[in-house]
Short mmCIF file of C-alpha atoms in Angstrom, two decimals:
data_model
loop_
_atom_site.label_atom_id
_atom_site.label_comp_id
_atom_site.label_asym_id
_atom_site.label_seq_id
_atom_site.Cartn_x
_atom_site.Cartn_y
_atom_site.Cartn_z
CA MET A 17 -76.34 60.17 15.00
CA TYR A 18 -79.55 58.19 15.42
CA ILE A 19 -81.81 59.77 18.07
CA ASN A 20 -84.19 57.20 19.56
CA SER A 21 -83.96 58.17 23.24
CA GLU A 22 -84.76 61.39 25.11
CA ASN A 23 -81.28 61.29 26.65
CA LEU A 24 -79.81 61.70 23.15
CA LEU A 25 -81.81 64.78 22.15
CA PRO A 26 -79.25 67.46 21.17
CA LYS A 27 -79.43 71.20 21.80
CA LEU A 28 -79.41 72.39 18.22
CA GLN A 29 -77.53 75.66 17.73
CA GLY A 30 -76.47 77.49 14.59
CA ASP A 31 -77.45 80.03 11.97
CA ALA A 32 -78.64 77.50 9.37
CA PHE A 33 -79.81 73.88 9.27
CA GLY A 34 -80.35 71.40 6.44
CA ILE A 35 -83.61 69.50 6.94
CA ASP A 36 -85.43 66.58 5.32
CA ILE A 37 -88.36 64.41 6.35
CA GLU A 38 -89.36 60.82 5.49
CA PHE A 39 -93.06 60.00 5.49
CA SER A 40 -94.92 56.66 5.31
CA ASN A 41 -98.24 55.23 6.49
CA GLN A 42 -99.81 58.70 6.80
CA ARG A 43 -97.28 59.92 9.38
CA ILE A 44 -93.80 61.39 9.77
CA CYS A 45 -91.37 58.50 10.25
CA LEU A 46 -87.95 60.20 10.31
CA ILE A 47 -86.69 63.79 10.64
CA GLN A 48 -83.14 64.50 9.45
CA ILE A 49 -81.35 67.69 10.57
CA SER A 50 -77.79 68.75 9.76
CA ASP A 51 -76.00 71.74 11.34
CA GLY A 52 -73.21 71.57 8.74
CA LYS A 53 -70.99 69.38 10.91
CA ASP A 54 -73.15 66.72 12.50
CA ILE A 55 -76.23 64.91 11.19
CA TYR A 56 -79.08 63.94 13.52
CA LEU A 57 -81.70 61.36 12.54
CA PHE A 58 -84.71 61.79 14.86
CA ASP A 59 -87.07 58.82 15.27
CA PRO A 60 -90.65 60.11 15.83
CA ILE A 61 -92.01 56.55 15.86
CA VAL A 62 -90.18 55.90 19.15
CA LEU A 63 -90.13 59.44 20.61
CA ASP A 64 -92.75 62.12 21.14
CA LEU A 65 -90.96 64.96 19.33
CA ARG A 66 -93.83 67.43 19.01
CA GLN A 67 -92.71 70.05 21.56
CA TYR A 68 -89.03 69.60 20.72
CA MET A 69 -89.68 70.27 17.04
CA ILE A 70 -92.06 73.19 17.74
CA ASP A 71 -89.28 74.88 19.74
CA PHE A 72 -86.69 74.18 17.04
CA PHE A 73 -88.67 75.34 14.01
CA LYS A 74 -89.73 78.66 15.56
CA ASN A 75 -86.11 79.82 16.16
CA ASP A 76 -84.45 82.39 13.88
CA ALA A 77 -82.05 80.03 12.11
CA ILE A 78 -82.51 79.47 8.37
CA LYS A 79 -84.30 76.16 7.66
CA ILE A 80 -83.05 74.77 4.35
CA PHE A 81 -85.10 72.16 2.47
CA TYR A 82 -85.01 70.83 -1.06
CA SER A 83 -88.50 71.01 -2.62
CA GLY A 84 -89.90 71.23 0.87
CA ALA A 85 -93.56 72.13 0.26
CA GLN A 86 -94.70 68.61 1.16
CA ASP A 87 -92.43 68.53 4.23
CA LEU A 88 -94.00 71.76 5.50
CA LYS A 89 -97.47 70.30 4.97
CA TRP A 90 -96.60 67.19 7.01
CA LEU A 91 -95.09 69.28 9.83
CA LYS A 92 -98.19 71.44 9.99
CA ASN A 93 -100.64 68.53 9.87
CA GLU A 94 -98.88 66.33 12.44
CA TYR A 95 -97.21 68.85 14.78
CA GLN A 96 -99.08 72.09 13.94
CA ILE A 97 -95.69 73.64 13.10
CA VAL A 98 -95.21 76.72 10.91
CA VAL A 99 -91.56 76.95 9.84
CA ASN A 100 -89.74 80.27 10.36
CA ASN A 101 -87.08 81.42 7.85
CA TYR A 102 -87.80 78.78 5.25
CA CYS A 103 -85.45 78.40 2.27
CA ASP A 104 -86.02 76.04 -0.67
CA LEU A 105 -82.93 74.99 -2.63
CA LYS A 106 -85.01 73.99 -5.64
CA ILE A 107 -85.96 77.65 -6.13
CA LEU A 108 -82.36 78.79 -5.62
CA ALA A 109 -81.25 76.27 -8.25
CA GLN A 110 -83.36 77.76 -11.03
CA LYS A 111 -80.24 79.05 -12.80
CA GLU A 112 -78.91 75.47 -13.04
CA SER A 113 -79.50 73.49 -16.25
CA ASP A 114 -80.38 70.43 -14.11
CA GLN A 115 -82.06 71.49 -10.85
CA SER A 116 -82.39 67.99 -9.34
CA LEU A 117 -80.73 67.29 -6.01
CA ILE A 118 -78.83 64.37 -7.53
CA ALA A 119 -77.33 66.71 -10.15
CA LEU A 120 -76.35 69.24 -7.46
CA TRP A 121 -74.67 66.50 -5.38
CA LYS A 122 -72.68 65.35 -8.38
CA LYS A 123 -71.70 68.85 -9.60
CA TYR A 124 -70.80 70.54 -6.31
CA CYS A 125 -70.30 67.77 -3.71
CA GLY A 126 -68.65 64.98 -5.71
CA VAL A 127 -71.39 62.52 -4.73
CA GLN A 128 -72.68 60.03 -7.32
CA PHE A 129 -76.13 58.60 -6.60
CA GLU A 130 -78.38 56.71 -9.02
CA ARG A 131 -81.84 58.16 -9.69
CA GLU A 132 -83.46 54.73 -9.51
CA ASP A 133 -81.91 54.11 -6.09
CA LYS A 134 -83.12 57.49 -4.83
CA LYS A 135 -86.65 56.87 -6.09
CA ARG A 136 -86.69 53.37 -4.59
CA LEU A 137 -85.50 54.57 -1.19
CA GLN A 138 -87.88 57.53 -1.18
CA ARG A 139 -90.79 55.14 -1.65
CA SER A 140 -89.57 52.49 0.80
CA ASP A 141 -91.49 51.86 4.03
CA TRP A 142 -90.00 54.23 6.63
CA PHE A 143 -92.48 53.09 9.28
CA ILE A 144 -90.96 49.63 9.76
CA ARG A 145 -88.28 49.27 12.43
CA PRO A 146 -85.40 48.71 12.42
CA LEU A 147 -84.52 50.86 9.40
CA THR A 148 -81.94 49.35 7.07
CA GLU A 149 -78.37 50.65 6.78
CA GLU A 150 -79.19 51.70 3.22
CA GLN A 151 -82.17 53.76 4.40
CA LEU A 152 -80.14 55.45 7.14
CA TYR A 153 -77.33 56.31 4.72
CA TYR A 154 -79.77 57.82 2.22
CA ALA A 155 -81.62 59.75 4.96
CA ALA A 156 -78.38 61.31 6.21
CA LEU A 157 -77.27 62.16 2.66
CA ASP A 158 -80.54 63.98 1.96
CA CYS A 159 -79.72 66.72 4.49
CA LYS A 160 -75.91 66.56 4.67
CA TYR A 161 -75.03 69.07 1.92
CA LEU A 162 -78.01 71.44 2.03
CA ILE A 163 -76.21 74.22 3.95
CA ALA A 164 -73.16 74.12 1.65
CA LEU A 165 -75.35 74.02 -1.47
CA ARG A 166 -77.26 77.09 -0.32
CA GLU A 167 -74.06 79.11 -0.08
CA ILE A 168 -72.91 77.90 -3.50
CA LEU A 169 -76.23 78.68 -5.20
CA LEU A 170 -76.61 82.09 -3.53
CA SER A 171 -73.23 83.11 -4.91
CA GLN A 172 -74.78 83.01 -8.40
CA TYR A 173 -77.07 85.96 -7.62
CA THR A 174 -76.50 89.70 -7.30
CA GLU A 175 -77.30 91.51 -4.07
CA ASP A 176 -80.51 92.92 -5.59
CA GLU A 177 -81.63 89.46 -6.64
CA LYS A 178 -80.88 88.07 -3.19
CA ASN A 179 -83.17 90.65 -1.62
CA LEU A 180 -86.05 89.31 -3.69
CA ILE A 181 -85.72 85.75 -2.43
CA HIS A 182 -88.66 85.47 -0.06
CA PHE A 183 -90.77 82.33 -0.01
CA SER A 184 -94.03 81.18 1.53
CA THR A 185 -95.79 77.90 0.84
CA ASP A 186 -98.56 78.56 3.34
CA LEU A 187 -100.82 80.53 0.99
CA LYS A 188 -103.59 78.75 -0.86
CA GLU A 189 -106.16 79.84 -3.42
CA PRO A 190 -108.43 81.78 -3.23
CA LYS A 191 -106.88 83.61 -0.23
CA LEU A 192 -103.70 84.36 -2.16
CA LEU A 193 -104.76 87.52 -3.99
CA ARG A 194 -106.52 89.03 -0.95
CA TYR A 195 -103.50 88.35 1.23
CA LEU A 196 -101.09 89.89 -1.28
CA LYS A 197 -103.19 93.04 -1.73
CA LYS A 198 -103.26 93.54 2.03
CA GLN A 199 -99.47 93.24 2.16
CA LEU A 200 -99.11 95.88 -0.53
CA VAL A 201 -101.53 98.27 1.19
CA ASP A 202 -99.69 97.81 4.50
CA ASN A 203 -96.37 98.39 2.69
CA GLU A 204 -95.03 95.06 3.94
CA ASP A 205 -92.48 92.73 2.35
CA VAL A 206 -94.15 90.56 -0.27
CA LEU A 207 -94.04 86.82 0.43
CA LEU A 208 -94.72 84.91 -2.75
CA PRO A 209 -95.74 81.23 -2.97
CA GLN A 210 -93.25 79.07 -4.87
CA LYS A 211 -95.58 78.38 -7.81
CA ILE A 212 -95.98 82.16 -8.39
CA TYR A 213 -92.36 82.99 -7.64
CA ARG A 214 -91.16 80.67 -10.42
CA HIS A 215 -92.92 82.86 -13.00
CA ILE A 216 -90.95 85.97 -12.00
CA LYS A 217 -87.52 84.35 -12.49
CA PHE A 218 -85.72 87.47 -11.18
CA GLU A 219 -86.34 89.25 -14.50
CA ASP A 220 -87.61 92.58 -13.14
CA PRO A 221 -87.06 93.61 -9.50
CA PHE A 222 -90.31 94.85 -7.96
CA GLN A 223 -91.31 97.15 -5.12
CA THR A 224 -93.99 96.42 -2.54
CA ASP A 225 -96.37 98.79 -4.34
CA ASP A 226 -95.73 97.33 -7.80
CA GLN A 227 -99.13 96.70 -9.43
CA LYS A 228 -97.54 94.38 -12.00
CA ILE A 229 -97.31 91.74 -9.28
CA ILE A 230 -101.04 92.01 -8.58
CA GLY A 231 -101.74 91.67 -12.30
CA LEU A 232 -99.52 88.60 -12.48
CA ILE A 233 -101.21 86.98 -9.50
CA GLU A 234 -104.68 87.68 -10.93
CA GLN A 235 -103.70 86.19 -14.27
CA LEU A 236 -102.14 83.05 -12.80
CA THR A 237 -104.94 82.60 -10.26
CA LYS A 238 -107.60 82.75 -12.98
CA LYS A 239 -105.70 80.31 -15.18
CA HIS A 240 -105.15 77.97 -12.24
CA HIS A 241 -108.90 77.78 -11.52
CA GLU A 242 -109.84 77.38 -15.17
CA ASP A 243 -107.30 74.58 -15.67
CA TYR A 244 -108.45 72.83 -12.49
CA LYS A 245 -112.14 72.96 -13.49
CA GLU A 246 -111.35 71.69 -16.99
CA GLN A 247 -109.27 68.77 -15.68
CA LYS A 248 -111.89 67.87 -13.08
CA LEU A 249 -114.69 67.83 -15.68
CA LYS A 250 -112.58 65.70 -18.04
CA ARG A 251 -111.90 63.12 -15.29
CA PHE A 252 -115.58 63.01 -14.37
CA LEU A 253 -116.72 62.46 -17.97
CA GLN A 254 -114.16 59.68 -18.41
CA PHE A 255 -115.44 57.99 -15.24
CA GLN A 256 -119.07 58.40 -16.34
CA GLU A 257 -118.35 56.94 -19.78
CA LYS A 258 -116.44 53.95 -18.42
CA PHE A 259 -118.48 52.86 -15.39
CA THR A 260 -122.11 53.98 -15.68
CA THR A 261 -124.93 52.30 -17.57
CA HIS A 262 -128.08 53.49 -19.32
CA LYS A 263 -129.65 50.04 -18.97
CA PRO A 264 -131.79 49.07 -15.94
CA VAL A 265 -129.72 47.67 -13.06
CA TYR A 266 -132.72 45.95 -11.43
CA SER A 267 -134.81 43.59 -13.56
CA ASN A 268 -137.20 42.97 -10.60
CA CYS A 269 -137.66 39.23 -11.12
CA ARG A 270 -139.53 37.33 -8.38
CA ILE A 271 -138.71 34.22 -6.33
CA PHE A 272 -141.52 32.24 -4.69
CA SER A 273 -141.24 29.56 -2.02
CA LEU A 274 -142.53 26.00 -2.34
CA SER A 275 -145.72 27.10 -0.60
CA GLY A 276 -146.23 30.01 -3.02
CA GLN A 277 -145.05 32.86 -0.76
CA GLN A 278 -143.08 35.61 -2.52
CA LEU A 279 -139.58 35.68 -0.98
CA CYS A 280 -137.86 38.53 -2.78
CA PHE A 281 -137.12 40.47 -5.92
CA CYS A 282 -133.88 39.59 -7.73
CA ASP A 283 -132.15 39.86 -11.11
CA GLN A 284 -132.59 37.64 -14.18
CA LYS A 285 -129.34 35.76 -13.64
CA LYS A 286 -130.42 34.57 -10.21
CA ILE A 287 -133.67 32.95 -11.33
CA GLN A 288 -131.79 31.37 -14.26
CA TRP A 289 -129.30 29.92 -11.75
CA TYR A 290 -132.05 28.30 -9.67
CA VAL A 291 -133.62 26.70 -12.75
CA LYS A 292 -130.24 25.59 -14.18
CA ASN A 293 -129.33 23.84 -10.92
CA GLY A 294 -132.70 22.09 -10.65
CA LEU A 295 -133.71 24.12 -7.60
CA GLY A 296 -136.79 25.72 -9.13
CA GLU A 297 -138.96 26.08 -12.20
CA TYR A 298 -140.28 29.05 -14.15
CA ILE A 299 -143.73 30.44 -13.43
CA ASP A 300 -143.17 33.00 -16.18
CA GLU A 301 -140.11 34.63 -17.77
CA LYS A 302 -139.56 36.87 -14.72
CA SER A 303 -140.68 34.52 -11.91
CA VAL A 304 -139.47 31.24 -10.47
CA LYS A 305 -140.87 28.87 -7.85
CA LEU A 306 -138.38 27.00 -5.66
CA ASN A 307 -138.72 23.27 -5.01
CA PHE A 308 -137.26 23.50 -1.49
CA ASP A 309 -137.73 25.49 1.68
CA PRO A 310 -135.20 28.34 2.11
CA VAL A 311 -132.60 28.12 4.89
CA CYS A 312 -132.99 31.76 6.00
CA GLU A 313 -135.95 32.86 8.07
CA PHE A 314 -136.80 36.55 7.85
CA ASP A 315 -138.93 38.62 10.21
CA GLU A 316 -141.83 40.69 8.91
CA LYS A 317 -139.76 43.88 8.49
CA GLU A 318 -137.06 42.09 6.48
CA MET A 319 -139.68 40.41 4.30
CA LYS A 320 -141.10 43.84 3.47
CA PHE A 321 -137.62 45.06 2.49
CA TYR A 322 -136.88 42.14 0.15
CA ASN A 323 -140.35 42.27 -1.36
CA GLU A 324 -140.20 45.94 -2.23
CA GLU A 325 -139.76 46.48 -5.96
CA ARG A 326 -136.48 48.25 -6.76
CA SER A 327 -136.43 51.49 -8.74
CA ASN A 328 -133.68 52.06 -11.27
CA ARG A 329 -132.78 55.49 -9.95
CA CYS A 330 -130.20 57.10 -7.69
CA VAL A 331 -131.18 56.58 -4.05
CA ILE A 332 -129.79 60.05 -3.23
CA CYS A 333 -131.27 62.41 -5.84
CA GLY A 334 -133.60 60.18 -7.87
CA ALA A 335 -131.75 60.56 -11.22
CA SER A 336 -132.38 57.65 -13.59
CA SER A 337 -129.52 58.18 -16.10
CA ASN A 338 -125.79 57.46 -15.79
CA ILE A 339 -126.29 55.15 -12.83
CA LEU A 340 -124.03 52.53 -11.24
CA LYS A 341 -123.80 50.39 -8.13
CA TYR A 342 -122.24 51.69 -4.92
CA GLN A 343 -121.03 49.61 -1.96
CA ILE A 344 -121.92 51.19 1.36
CA ILE A 345 -119.38 48.90 3.08
CA PRO A 346 -116.08 49.52 1.20
CA TYR A 347 -114.85 46.49 -0.72
CA MET A 348 -111.39 46.73 0.87
CA TYR A 349 -113.01 45.65 4.19
CA LYS A 350 -115.93 43.58 2.93
CA HIS A 351 -113.60 41.32 0.95
CA TYR A 352 -112.00 40.05 4.19
CA LEU A 353 -115.16 39.65 6.29
CA PRO A 354 -116.41 36.11 7.03
CA ASN A 355 -118.49 34.65 4.19
CA ASN A 356 -121.83 35.02 5.98
CA TYR A 357 -121.19 38.78 6.28
CA LYS A 358 -119.77 39.57 2.86
CA SER A 359 -122.17 37.94 0.40
CA HIS A 360 -123.52 40.19 -2.36
CA ARG A 361 -126.66 41.58 -0.71
CA ALA A 362 -129.35 44.01 -1.83
CA HIS A 363 -129.19 45.95 1.41
CA ASP A 364 -125.65 47.33 1.29
CA VAL A 365 -125.32 47.70 -2.49
CA VAL A 366 -127.36 50.64 -3.78
CA ILE A 367 -127.68 52.62 -7.02
CA LEU A 368 -126.19 56.10 -7.37
CA CYS A 369 -125.84 58.46 -10.31
CA ALA A 370 -122.29 59.43 -11.33
CA ARG A 371 -122.44 62.80 -9.55
CA CYS A 372 -123.69 61.37 -6.26
CA HIS A 373 -121.24 58.47 -6.56
CA GLU A 374 -118.37 60.95 -6.85
CA LYS A 375 -119.48 62.80 -3.72
CA ALA A 376 -120.23 59.62 -1.74
CA SER A 377 -116.84 58.10 -2.62
CA ALA A 378 -115.00 61.25 -1.51
CA LEU A 379 -116.86 61.29 1.82
CA GLN A 380 -116.29 57.55 2.25
CA ASP A 381 -112.54 58.12 1.77
CA LYS A 382 -112.62 60.58 4.67
CA LYS A 383 -114.49 58.03 6.79
CA ARG A 384 -111.89 55.40 5.97
CA ALA A 385 -109.23 57.82 7.24
CA GLU A 386 -111.18 58.05 10.53
CA VAL A 387 -111.46 54.26 10.67
CA ALA A 388 -107.67 54.04 10.18
CA VAL A 389 -107.21 56.14 13.35
CA ILE A 390 -109.90 54.29 15.35
CA TYR A 391 -108.37 50.87 14.63
CA GLY A 392 -104.74 52.01 14.60
CA VAL A 393 -104.04 50.80 11.06
CA PRO A 394 -102.76 53.48 8.61
CA LEU A 395 -104.47 53.61 5.22
CA GLN A 396 -101.14 52.96 3.55
CA TYR A 397 -100.43 49.99 5.78
CA TYR A 398 -98.17 47.41 4.17
CA GLY A 399 -97.01 44.07 5.40
CA GLU A 400 -93.67 42.39 4.76
CA GLU A 401 -94.73 41.75 1.16
CA LYS A 402 -94.01 45.45 0.47
CA GLN A 403 -90.29 44.72 0.82
CA VAL A 404 -90.57 41.93 -1.76
CA VAL A 405 -92.41 44.23 -4.19
CA ASP A 406 -89.84 47.02 -3.77
CA LYS A 407 -86.88 44.72 -4.34
CA LEU A 408 -88.43 42.79 -7.24
CA THR A 409 -89.48 46.03 -8.96
CA TYR A 410 -85.97 47.41 -8.63
CA LEU A 411 -84.42 44.14 -9.81
CA LEU A 412 -86.66 43.83 -12.88
CA LYS A 413 -85.97 47.44 -13.93
CA LYS A 414 -82.25 46.91 -13.49
CA TYR A 415 -82.37 43.68 -15.53
CA GLU A 416 -84.24 45.45 -18.34
CA SER A 417 -81.87 48.45 -18.46
CA LEU A 418 -78.76 46.23 -18.42
CA THR A 419 -80.19 43.96 -21.11
CA LYS A 420 -80.94 46.95 -23.37
CA ALA A 421 -77.39 48.21 -22.86
CA GLY A 422 -75.98 44.76 -23.71
CA LYS A 423 -74.48 44.34 -20.25
CA PRO A 424 -74.58 41.19 -18.08
CA PHE A 425 -76.98 40.93 -15.13
CA ASP A 426 -75.70 39.58 -11.79
CA MET A 427 -78.00 36.62 -11.00
CA ASN A 428 -76.61 36.47 -7.46
CA GLN A 429 -78.77 39.51 -6.62
CA TYR A 430 -81.90 37.54 -7.47
CA GLU A 431 -80.69 34.53 -5.49
CA GLN A 432 -80.21 36.73 -2.43
CA ILE A 433 -83.76 38.09 -2.68
CA ARG A 434 -85.22 34.61 -3.21
CA ASN A 435 -83.46 33.27 -0.11
CA GLN A 436 -84.28 36.35 1.99
CA PHE A 437 -88.04 36.00 1.45
CA LYS A 438 -88.36 32.22 1.01
CA ASP A 439 -90.61 31.91 4.09
CA LEU A 440 -92.89 34.66 2.80
CA VAL A 441 -93.12 34.19 -0.99
CA GLN A 442 -92.13 31.23 -3.13
CA LEU A 443 -90.08 32.67 -6.01
CA PRO A 444 -88.93 30.45 -8.92
CA ILE A 445 -85.44 28.94 -8.63
CA GLU A 446 -84.39 30.26 -12.03
CA PHE A 447 -84.71 33.95 -12.91
CA ASN A 448 -87.65 34.36 -15.28
CA LYS A 449 -88.68 37.92 -16.12
CA GLN A 450 -92.24 37.10 -17.26
CA GLU A 451 -93.01 34.88 -14.27
CA LEU A 452 -91.49 37.33 -11.76
CA THR A 453 -93.40 40.25 -13.28
CA LYS A 454 -96.65 38.32 -12.87
CA ILE A 455 -95.82 37.44 -9.24
CA ASN A 456 -94.91 41.06 -8.54
CA GLU A 457 -98.17 42.39 -10.05
CA ASN A 458 -100.21 39.95 -7.93
CA LEU A 459 -98.36 41.06 -4.81
CA LYS A 460 -99.09 44.71 -5.65
CA LYS A 461 -102.82 43.94 -5.93
CA GLU A 462 -102.77 42.25 -2.53
CA LEU A 463 -100.94 45.22 -1.00
CA LYS A 464 -103.66 47.61 -2.11
CA ASN A 465 -106.07 45.90 0.29
CA SER A 466 -103.62 45.18 3.11
CA HIS A 467 -105.10 48.01 5.23
CA GLY A 468 -108.55 46.42 4.94
CA GLU A 469 -107.22 42.98 5.84
CA ALA A 470 -105.38 44.34 8.90
CA VAL A 471 -108.50 46.15 10.14
CA VAL A 472 -110.76 43.11 9.70
CA LYS A 473 -108.28 40.95 11.66
CA LYS A 474 -109.03 43.17 14.64
CA LEU A 475 -112.75 42.38 14.37
CA ASP A 476 -112.43 39.11 16.27
CA THR A 477 -116.03 38.83 17.52
CA GLU A 478 -119.43 39.04 15.84
CA GLU A 479 -120.23 42.07 17.99
CA LYS A 480 -117.17 43.94 16.67
CA ILE A 481 -117.99 43.03 13.05
CA GLU A 482 -121.55 44.30 13.38
CA GLU A 483 -120.36 47.48 15.10
CA PHE A 484 -117.94 48.04 12.21
CA ILE A 485 -120.67 47.57 9.56
CA MET A 486 -122.86 50.06 11.43
CA ILE A 487 -120.11 52.71 11.16
CA PHE A 488 -120.46 52.85 7.36
CA ARG A 489 -124.25 52.46 7.24
CA LYS A 490 -124.70 55.39 9.66
CA HIS A 491 -122.13 57.43 7.75
CA PHE A 492 -123.93 56.87 4.44
CA LEU A 493 -127.21 58.07 5.91
CA SER A 494 -125.80 61.12 7.70
CA SER A 495 -123.40 62.27 4.97
CA MET A 496 -125.56 61.73 1.86
CA ASP A 497 -129.13 62.07 3.22
CA PRO A 498 -130.62 59.64 0.65
CA GLN A 499 -134.21 60.51 -0.33
CA PHE A 500 -135.07 57.41 -2.35
CA LEU A 501 -133.88 54.42 -0.31
CA PRO A 502 -136.32 51.50 -0.02
CA LYS A 503 -138.76 52.26 2.80
CA GLU A 504 -137.63 49.33 4.94
CA TRP A 505 -133.88 50.00 4.58
CA ALA A 506 -132.39 50.14 8.09
CA ILE A 507 -128.96 50.51 9.68
CA ASP A 508 -129.72 47.55 11.98
CA HIS A 509 -130.77 45.28 9.11
CA ARG A 510 -129.67 41.65 9.55
CA PHE A 511 -125.87 41.51 9.45
CA LYS A 512 -125.21 37.87 8.57
CA ARG A 513 -126.92 35.06 6.70
CA ASN A 514 -126.72 31.32 6.22
CA PHE A 515 -126.27 29.53 2.88
CA GLY A 516 -127.78 26.53 1.20
CA GLU A 517 -125.67 23.57 0.10
CA LYS A 518 -125.56 24.79 -3.50
CA SER A 519 -124.26 28.24 -2.58
CA VAL A 520 -120.63 29.04 -3.41
CA TYR A 521 -120.35 30.62 0.06
CA PHE A 522 -121.57 27.40 1.71
CA GLN A 523 -118.88 25.44 -0.17
CA LYS A 524 -116.18 27.90 0.84
CA GLN A 525 -117.35 27.84 4.44
CA GLU A 526 -117.39 24.04 4.51
CA SER A 527 -113.91 23.93 2.96
CA ASN A 528 -112.59 26.42 5.55
CA GLU A 529 -114.10 24.40 8.40
CA GLN A 530 -112.49 21.20 7.09
CA GLN A 531 -109.14 22.97 6.76
CA GLN A 532 -109.38 24.32 10.33
CA GLU A 533 -110.26 20.84 11.62
CA PHE A 534 -107.29 19.33 9.75
CA GLN A 535 -104.91 21.97 11.16
CA SER A 536 -106.25 21.32 14.66
CA GLN A 537 -105.65 17.56 14.29
CA GLU A 538 -102.11 18.21 13.05
CA GLN A 539 -101.35 20.38 16.08
CA GLN A 540 -102.68 17.70 18.44
CA LEU A 541 -100.47 15.04 16.79
CA GLN A 542 -97.41 17.30 17.10
CA GLN A 543 -98.11 17.87 20.79
CA GLN A 544 -98.36 14.10 21.36
#
């Protein structure tokens, strides 16, 4: 039963419930609950289910999930719910040779379901409405047999083993050991996190005062921290090796106006460009004099900023080794801003060392999450193209597996997809694996930035664009406290600029204006 109205909300009663949750776009999109007879699919996109679910999850019934650690995390983050009487079938299935839910369905429930289909549906966009019949069928199946499977799996254990089956996924390092010791001192039942519980494997029953458990926890906790530190250092060194440079980023070349006034510092490529295009001539190997007057007019403060020599050091800590460029305005937004806001500018691109870059990027990610809430666009926002990517990916994998097995591929499936999305994406008439793979990869790249594009579309005035830019400039200052920024760097620095006729941005702008004018003329003709 699909619950999308308050009038349909059932009064859930029973001793045990099978539960699953679907999550997309940084929020819970569907909650499936089975009482063993009926299946209820609750739509939290349409309904405010917070209080209803709080009341349900605190009752004494057993709540049965399969690998539910992530589900519990979502419930806690979105509804502040802590689940009472939690049971995880994946732990109960540890005596099975294949512990996957698909294998359990097939072995005990007579249900055949392809792994590729399950993976595809798990990753589909559950935020979009209406949900497809395929999605609804899969969602119902995910919780339908959980109660029955629990009874089947429990029957494999002795009474002593059953008494040991206590789970908690709410404990995190480093609180784990302290919490466990307190439980033992208070002579309470021991609640073990899943990752620790797996190591016991019911080999030796333990009492609440058993010191072996403390020793086990200490050992695993220490190893966990050592492994984490080692992996983190390895990732950092790989990043440092791949992206940083030991060469100077700024070559501090100079550009002078026709009248001899110094306009700014720049890199070697820029002065070479002016000379190559006949727009200036060398004064020396690091200076060029323009043969025209610049379009932009800067005030005294801006002139001081552009005429300040740049240091090849991190603007946060001053380190001069392992440095790289950092964009204060994230590329995923800047890419979609109007041309006169997004040009590569010295003000919003600064130098950081690898360590400071790591910290700044992590803090910027958190700020992007705040921006997602402010503008109402989830970070994992996807447009209709996501459906094309999902279906093409599935189709290409199926084609490859069938071809390897020497079996024929049904071309009608491709024809259906091509016709379904013909107004969105132009797919080739004939099935061509190489061409479709290339199209699919390009669509995936576009999807990565679809959140940024959706946010920028909401910035429909210059005032809103400038307000948005200020969000990230202020955040960079407050979160990183840079000690070595240029003296005249300012959060209210000029937001937009004009371009000369030779500039690539001027050409793009002119092209866009011509296109808009053409579209306007077409609309007028159609109206006539």
